[in-house]
Coordinates of C-alpha atoms (C1' of nucleotides) in Angstrom, one line a residue:
Chain A
M4 CA 0.2 0.0 0.1
A5 CA 1.9 2.9 -1.3
T6 CA 0.5 6.2 -0.2
G7 CA -3.4 6.7 0.6
L8 CA -6.3 4.8 0.4
S9 CA -8.0 2.4 -2.4
I10 CA -11.6 3.3 -2.9
G11 CA -12.3 0.0 -1.5
D12 CA -10.9 0.8 1.6
L13 CA -13.0 4.2 1.4
S14 CA -15.9 2.2 1.0
A15 CA -15.0 0.0 3.9
R16 CA -14.5 3.0 6.5
T17 CA -17.3 4.9 5.1
G18 CA -20.1 2.2 4.5
L19 CA -20.7 3.4 1.4
A20 CA -20.8 1.7 -1.9
V21 CA -17.6 1.9 -4.4
S22 CA -19.9 2.8 -7.0
A23 CA -21.2 5.6 -5.0
I24 CA -18.0 7.1 -4.4
R25 CA -17.0 7.2 -8.1
F26 CA -20.5 8.6 -8.6
Y27 CA -19.6 11.2 -6.0
E28 CA -16.5 12.2 -7.7
T29 CA -18.4 12.7 -10.7
H30 CA -20.3 15.6 -8.8
G31 CA -17.3 17.1 -7.6
I32 CA -17.6 16.0 -4.1
V33 CA -14.2 14.2 -3.9
A34 CA -11.1 14.4 -6.2
P35 CA -8.7 11.3 -5.5
L36 CA -5.5 11.3 -6.9
R37 CA -4.6 8.5 -9.2
N38 CA -1.5 5.9 -9.0
D39 CA 0.6 4.7 -11.7
G40 CA -1.8 2.2 -12.7
G41 CA -4.6 4.5 -12.9
H42 CA -6.6 3.4 -9.7
R43 CA -8.1 6.2 -7.3
R44 CA -5.9 7.1 -4.2
Y45 CA -7.6 9.1 -1.3
G46 CA -6.6 11.0 1.5
R47 CA -7.8 10.5 5.3
A48 CA -9.6 13.6 5.2
D49 CA -12.0 12.3 2.3
I50 CA -13.3 9.6 4.9
R51 CA -14.8 13.0 6.8
R52 CA -15.5 14.3 3.7
L53 CA -17.7 11.3 2.9
S54 CA -19.0 11.3 6.3
F55 CA -20.3 15.0 5.9
V56 CA -22.2 14.0 2.9
M57 CA -24.1 11.3 4.2
A58 CA -25.2 13.0 6.9
A59 CA -26.1 16.1 5.5
Q60 CA -28.0 13.5 2.9
T61 CA -29.7 12.3 5.9
L62 CA -31.4 15.7 6.7
G63 CA -32.7 15.9 3.3
F64 CA -29.9 18.1 1.4
P65 CA -29.3 17.5 -1.9
L66 CA -26.2 16.2 -3.5
S67 CA -25.8 19.5 -5.4
E68 CA -26.0 21.6 -2.4
I69 CA -23.6 19.5 -0.2
A70 CA -20.9 19.5 -3.2
E71 CA -21.2 23.6 -3.1
N72 CA -20.6 23.7 0.7
L73 CA -17.4 21.3 0.2
Q74 CA -16.1 23.6 -2.2
G75 CA -15.0 25.9 0.7
L76 CA -12.5 22.9 1.6
P77 CA -8.8 22.3 0.3
A78 CA -9.2 19.3 -2.2
H79 CA -6.1 17.5 -1.9
K80 CA -4.8 18.2 1.6
A81 CA -6.5 17.8 4.9
P82 CA -8.7 20.7 6.1
S83 CA -8.2 22.5 9.0
K84 CA -10.0 22.9 12.6
A85 CA -11.4 26.1 10.8
D86 CA -12.5 25.2 7.9
W87 CA -14.5 22.2 9.2
T88 CA -15.9 24.7 12.1
R89 CA -17.1 27.2 9.4
I90 CA -18.8 24.2 7.4
S91 CA -20.5 22.4 10.6
K92 CA -21.8 25.9 11.5
G93 CA -23.7 26.5 8.2
F94 CA -24.9 23.2 8.8
R95 CA -26.2 23.9 12.2
V96 CA -28.2 26.6 10.7
K97 CA -29.7 24.6 8.4
I98 CA -30.6 22.0 11.0
D99 CA -32.5 24.6 13.1
A100 CA -34.5 26.4 10.6
R101 CA -35.8 22.9 9.7
I102 CA -36.3 22.1 13.7
A103 CA -38.5 25.8 13.5
A104 CA -40.2 24.7 10.1
L105 CA -41.6 21.1 11.7
T106 CA -42.5 22.6 15.0
D107 CA -44.6 25.4 13.2
L108 CA -46.0 22.4 11.1
R109 CA -46.6 20.5 14.2
D110 CA -48.8 23.5 15.9
K111 CA -51.0 23.9 12.9
L112 CA -51.9 20.3 12.7
D113 CA -52.6 20.5 16.7
G114 CA -55.6 23.1 15.6
C115 CA -56.4 21.1 12.9
I116 CA -56.8 18.1 15.0
G117 CA -59.3 19.9 17.2
C118 CA -61.1 21.5 14.2
G119 CA -61.2 18.1 12.8
C120 CA -60.1 20.1 9.4
L121 CA -63.7 21.1 8.6
S122 CA -63.3 24.3 7.7
L123 CA -61.3 24.6 4.8
Q124 CA -60.9 28.4 5.0
S125 CA -58.9 28.3 7.9
C126 CA -57.1 24.9 7.7
A127 CA -53.5 25.0 7.8
L128 CA -53.1 22.0 5.7
Y129 CA -55.1 23.4 3.1
N130 CA -53.1 26.9 3.0
P131 CA -49.7 25.7 3.3
Q132 CA -46.8 28.3 4.1
D133 CA -45.4 28.6 0.4
V134 CA -46.3 26.6 -2.3
K135 CA -43.6 26.4 -5.1
G136 CA -45.0 25.9 -8.4
S137 CA -44.1 23.5 -10.7
E138 CA -40.5 23.8 -12.1
G139 CA -40.5 21.1 -14.7
A140 CA -39.9 17.4 -14.8
G141 CA -38.2 14.9 -11.9
P142 CA -38.7 14.4 -8.5
R143 CA -39.8 17.1 -5.9
N144 CA -38.0 18.5 -3.3
L145 CA -39.8 16.9 -0.7
T146 CA -38.0 18.8 2.5
G147 CA -38.5 22.0 0.8
L148 CA -35.4 23.4 2.7
D149 CA -33.0 24.2 -0.3
G150 CA -32.8 27.8 1.2
Chain B
M139 CA -71.1 22.1 -14.4
A140 CA -73.2 19.2 -13.4
T141 CA -72.1 17.5 -10.1
G142 CA -68.9 17.6 -8.8
L143 CA -65.3 19.8 -9.7
S144 CA -63.4 18.9 -13.0
I145 CA -59.6 18.2 -12.9
G146 CA -58.8 21.9 -14.1
D147 CA -61.0 22.9 -10.9
L148 CA -59.1 20.7 -8.5
S149 CA -55.5 21.9 -10.1
A150 CA -57.1 25.5 -9.0
R151 CA -58.0 25.2 -5.7
T152 CA -55.0 23.2 -4.6
G153 CA -52.2 24.5 -6.5
L154 CA -51.2 20.9 -8.1
A155 CA -50.7 20.5 -11.5
V156 CA -53.8 18.9 -14.0
S157 CA -50.8 16.0 -14.5
A158 CA -50.2 15.5 -11.0
I159 CA -53.6 14.9 -10.0
R160 CA -54.0 12.5 -12.9
F161 CA -50.9 10.8 -11.8
Y162 CA -52.2 10.1 -8.2
E163 CA -55.0 8.4 -9.6
T164 CA -52.6 5.8 -10.8
H165 CA -51.2 5.3 -7.4
G166 CA -54.5 5.5 -5.8
I167 CA -54.2 8.6 -3.8
V168 CA -57.7 9.4 -5.5
A169 CA -60.4 7.8 -7.5
P170 CA -62.7 10.5 -9.0
L171 CA -66.2 9.5 -10.7
R172 CA -66.7 9.9 -14.6
N173 CA -69.1 11.9 -15.9
D174 CA -71.0 11.0 -19.4
G175 CA -68.2 12.1 -21.5
G176 CA -65.8 10.2 -19.9
H177 CA -64.2 13.2 -17.9
R178 CA -63.5 13.0 -14.0
R179 CA -65.7 14.3 -11.6
Y180 CA -64.1 15.3 -8.0
G181 CA -65.8 15.9 -4.9
R182 CA -65.0 18.7 -2.4
A183 CA -63.4 15.9 0.2
D184 CA -60.9 15.8 -2.6
I185 CA -59.4 19.1 -2.1
R186 CA -58.9 18.0 1.7
R187 CA -57.1 15.0 0.5
L188 CA -54.6 16.1 -1.7
S189 CA -53.9 19.0 0.6
F190 CA -53.2 16.3 3.0
V191 CA -50.7 14.9 0.4
M192 CA -48.9 18.1 -0.4
A193 CA -48.7 18.5 3.6
A194 CA -47.1 15.3 3.9
Q195 CA -45.0 15.4 1.3
T196 CA -43.4 18.4 2.8
L197 CA -42.5 16.4 5.6
G198 CA -40.7 14.0 3.1
F199 CA -43.1 11.0 3.5
P200 CA -43.0 9.1 0.1
L201 CA -46.4 9.2 -1.9
S202 CA -46.7 5.1 -1.3
E203 CA -46.3 5.8 2.4
I204 CA -49.3 8.5 2.2
A205 CA -51.4 6.5 -0.3
E206 CA -51.7 3.8 2.9
N207 CA -52.3 6.6 5.2
L208 CA -55.2 7.3 3.1
Q209 CA -56.7 4.1 2.6
G210 CA -58.2 4.7 5.8
L211 CA -60.5 7.1 4.0
P212 CA -63.9 6.4 2.3
A213 CA -62.9 6.8 -1.6
H214 CA -66.2 8.6 -3.1
K215 CA -67.9 10.0 0.1
A216 CA -66.9 12.8 2.3
P217 CA -64.7 11.3 5.4
S218 CA -66.0 12.1 8.5
K219 CA -64.2 14.1 11.6
A220 CA -63.2 10.9 13.1
D221 CA -61.7 10.0 9.8
W222 CA -59.6 12.9 9.7
T223 CA -58.9 13.3 13.3
R224 CA -56.9 10.0 13.4
I225 CA -55.3 10.2 10.1
S226 CA -54.0 13.5 11.7
K227 CA -53.0 12.6 14.8
G228 CA -50.8 9.8 13.4
F229 CA -49.2 12.0 11.1
R230 CA -48.3 14.2 14.2
V231 CA -46.6 11.2 15.9
K232 CA -44.3 11.2 12.8
I233 CA -43.6 15.0 13.3
D234 CA -42.6 14.5 16.8
A235 CA -40.4 11.6 15.3
R236 CA -38.5 13.9 13.3
I237 CA -38.2 16.9 15.4
A238 CA -36.5 14.3 17.8
A239 CA -34.2 13.0 15.1
L240 CA -32.9 16.3 14.0
T241 CA -32.8 17.6 17.7
D242 CA -30.2 15.0 18.3
L243 CA -28.5 15.4 15.4
R244 CA -27.9 19.3 16.1
D245 CA -27.0 18.2 19.6
K246 CA -24.3 15.9 18.2
L247 CA -23.0 18.3 15.6
D248 CA -22.5 20.8 18.5
G249 CA -19.9 18.2 19.8
C250 CA -18.6 18.2 16.4
I251 CA -17.9 22.1 16.1
G252 CA -16.5 22.2 19.3
C253 CA -13.9 19.1 18.5
G254 CA -13.5 20.5 14.9
C255 CA -14.1 16.9 13.9
L256 CA -10.5 16.1 14.5
S257 CA -10.9 12.9 15.9
L258 CA -12.6 10.2 13.7
Q259 CA -13.0 7.7 16.4
S260 CA -15.5 9.6 18.6
C261 CA -17.1 11.8 15.8
A262 CA -21.0 12.0 15.6
L263 CA -20.8 12.5 11.7
Y264 CA -18.4 9.8 11.2
N265 CA -20.9 7.2 13.2
P266 CA -24.3 7.9 12.3
Q267 CA -26.9 6.3 14.1
D268 CA -27.8 3.6 12.1
V269 CA -27.1 3.3 8.0
K270 CA -29.3 1.3 6.2
G271 CA -27.0 -0.3 3.6
S272 CA -27.8 -0.3 -0.3
E273 CA -31.3 -1.8 -1.4
G274 CA -30.7 -1.5 -5.0
A275 CA -31.2 1.4 -7.4
G276 CA -32.9 4.5 -7.4
P277 CA -32.9 7.7 -5.1
R278 CA -31.9 7.1 -1.4
N279 CA -34.9 7.8 1.0
L280 CA -33.1 11.2 1.8
T281 CA -35.1 11.6 5.3
G282 CA -34.5 8.4 7.0
L283 CA -38.0 8.3 8.6
D284 CA -40.1 6.0 6.8
G285 CA -40.7 3.8 9.9
Chain C
dC63 C1' 4.4 -16.8 -12.9
dC64 C1' -0.2 -17.2 -12.6
dT65 C1' -4.6 -17.1 -10.7
dT66 C1' -7.9 -14.4 -8.0
dG67 C1' -10.0 -10.3 -6.8
dA68 C1' -10.4 -5.4 -6.9
dT69 C1' -10.1 -1.3 -10.2
dC70 C1' -11.1 1.2 -14.0
dT71 C1' -14.1 3.1 -18.0
dC72 C1' -18.7 3.6 -20.2
dA73 C1' -23.2 2.7 -21.4
dA74 C1' -27.4 1.3 -19.8
dG75 C1' -30.9 0.3 -15.9
dT76 C1' -33.6 1.9 -11.6
dT77 C1' -36.9 4.6 -8.4
dA78 C1' -39.8 8.1 -7.5
dA79 C1' -42.4 11.6 -8.7
dC80 C1' -44.1 13.7 -12.2
dT81 C1' -43.8 16.6 -16.9
dT82 C1' -44.2 16.6 -22.1
dT83 C1' -46.0 15.1 -26.2
dA84 C1' -49.4 14.0 -29.3
dG85 C1' -53.7 13.0 -31.3
dA86 C1' -58.7 12.6 -30.3
dA87 C1' -62.8 13.8 -28.4
dA88 C1' -66.0 16.5 -24.7
dT89 C1' -67.1 21.1 -23.2
dT90 C1' -67.3 25.8 -23.1
dA91 C1' -67.8 30.7 -24.5
dG92 C1' -69.1 33.6 -28.1
Chain D
dC300 C1' -73.3 26.5 -34.4
dT301 C1' -68.8 27.2 -34.4
dA302 C1' -64.3 28.2 -32.5
dA303 C1' -61.3 28.0 -28.7
dT304 C1' -60.8 25.2 -24.0
dT305 C1' -60.5 21.4 -21.2
dT306 C1' -59.9 16.7 -21.0
dC307 C1' -58.8 11.9 -22.6
dT308 C1' -55.2 8.4 -22.9
dA309 C1' -51.0 6.1 -23.7
dA310 C1' -46.0 6.5 -24.0
dA311 C1' -42.2 8.7 -23.6
dG312 C1' -39.1 12.1 -21.4
dT313 C1' -36.7 14.4 -17.2
dT314 C1' -34.1 14.7 -12.4
dA315 C1' -31.8 12.7 -8.7
dA316 C1' -29.0 9.3 -6.9
dC317 C1' -27.0 5.4 -7.7
dT318 C1' -26.3 0.6 -9.0
dT319 C1' -25.7 -3.3 -12.6
dG320 C1' -23.4 -5.0 -16.6
dA321 C1' -19.6 -6.2 -19.8
dG322 C1' -15.1 -6.1 -21.1
dA323 C1' -10.3 -4.8 -20.0
dT324 C1' -7.0 -3.8 -17.0
dC325 C1' -3.8 -3.7 -12.2
dA326 C1' -2.4 -5.6 -7.9
dA327 C1' -1.6 -9.2 -4.8
dG328 C1' -0.8 -13.7 -2.9
dG329 C1' 1.1 -18.9 -3.7

DNA sequence: CCTTGATCTCAAGTTAACTTTAGAAATTAG
DNA sequence: CTAATTTCTAAAGTTAACTTGAGATCAAGG
């Protein structure tokens, strides 16, 4: 094992499929070096990078946005503590926003349960906050956070 | 306008595209009657039904699960207050679960910001709660709630 | 050295949730 | 009644996020 991790190693460490890691590369999320044989060589920092991706995904962030966030980190050298702190803080803001949105919706629903949703005019479900109209084909942004 | 709403009316009322409403029909979410000319005729209750679908979707519920929830409601007649209350309560439980999951992750992240994510062994991002392995092709369940 | 396993690339398949298109028939507006 | 909308069906396209497959090459163990 010359330098760095193979894609298989990285797969074992992160739990991601090898194919997924290659796929992420095409989306600019990781940018491994190559050895003489043309095989990918990853650095230790890439484990953390991918872990961040996985965590962000469980929150519903689209890959495109995750990739943007990661643009702030150095591609081939280990990021500094300041780098990660900055990214993590931005992440926390998003989480807070989602918790707030869910809490708001829960409160509205409580009103709905009481009224039995019989009056359409004042129903919170009937009048959702901000409906974003159709924007072409493809799956919808289910979590409506992308802000 | 004989009886009921046309698909265009329903579209205007809910903000959903006509094509989306037809699509939902193929997935058992609405089951309109037909007039003499073969055009779909919806009842007033379908507005609420679709509103529920939209709200559930913003929470990240997949259509399949939403459809299941709606199986409890009568197809062609207006649902009773008890019907909606039951559905809404199940919905609230899901919301609570998601708020809890997000709060938990936020707490872990706070620890991460402090440590700068420099120790992989104890990093909450590196060791996510329960990673569900690959289960075939298609988009991943981003919100990880489907429970 | 040879075989087995890991990687490589590129193309095509998959799922979810819809949209778009096309040609035909029904409704509605004037 | 005619022109303009709306709706109908069925099939194909779209996006995201990956997986699967095929054929070739690289790497590691005995």
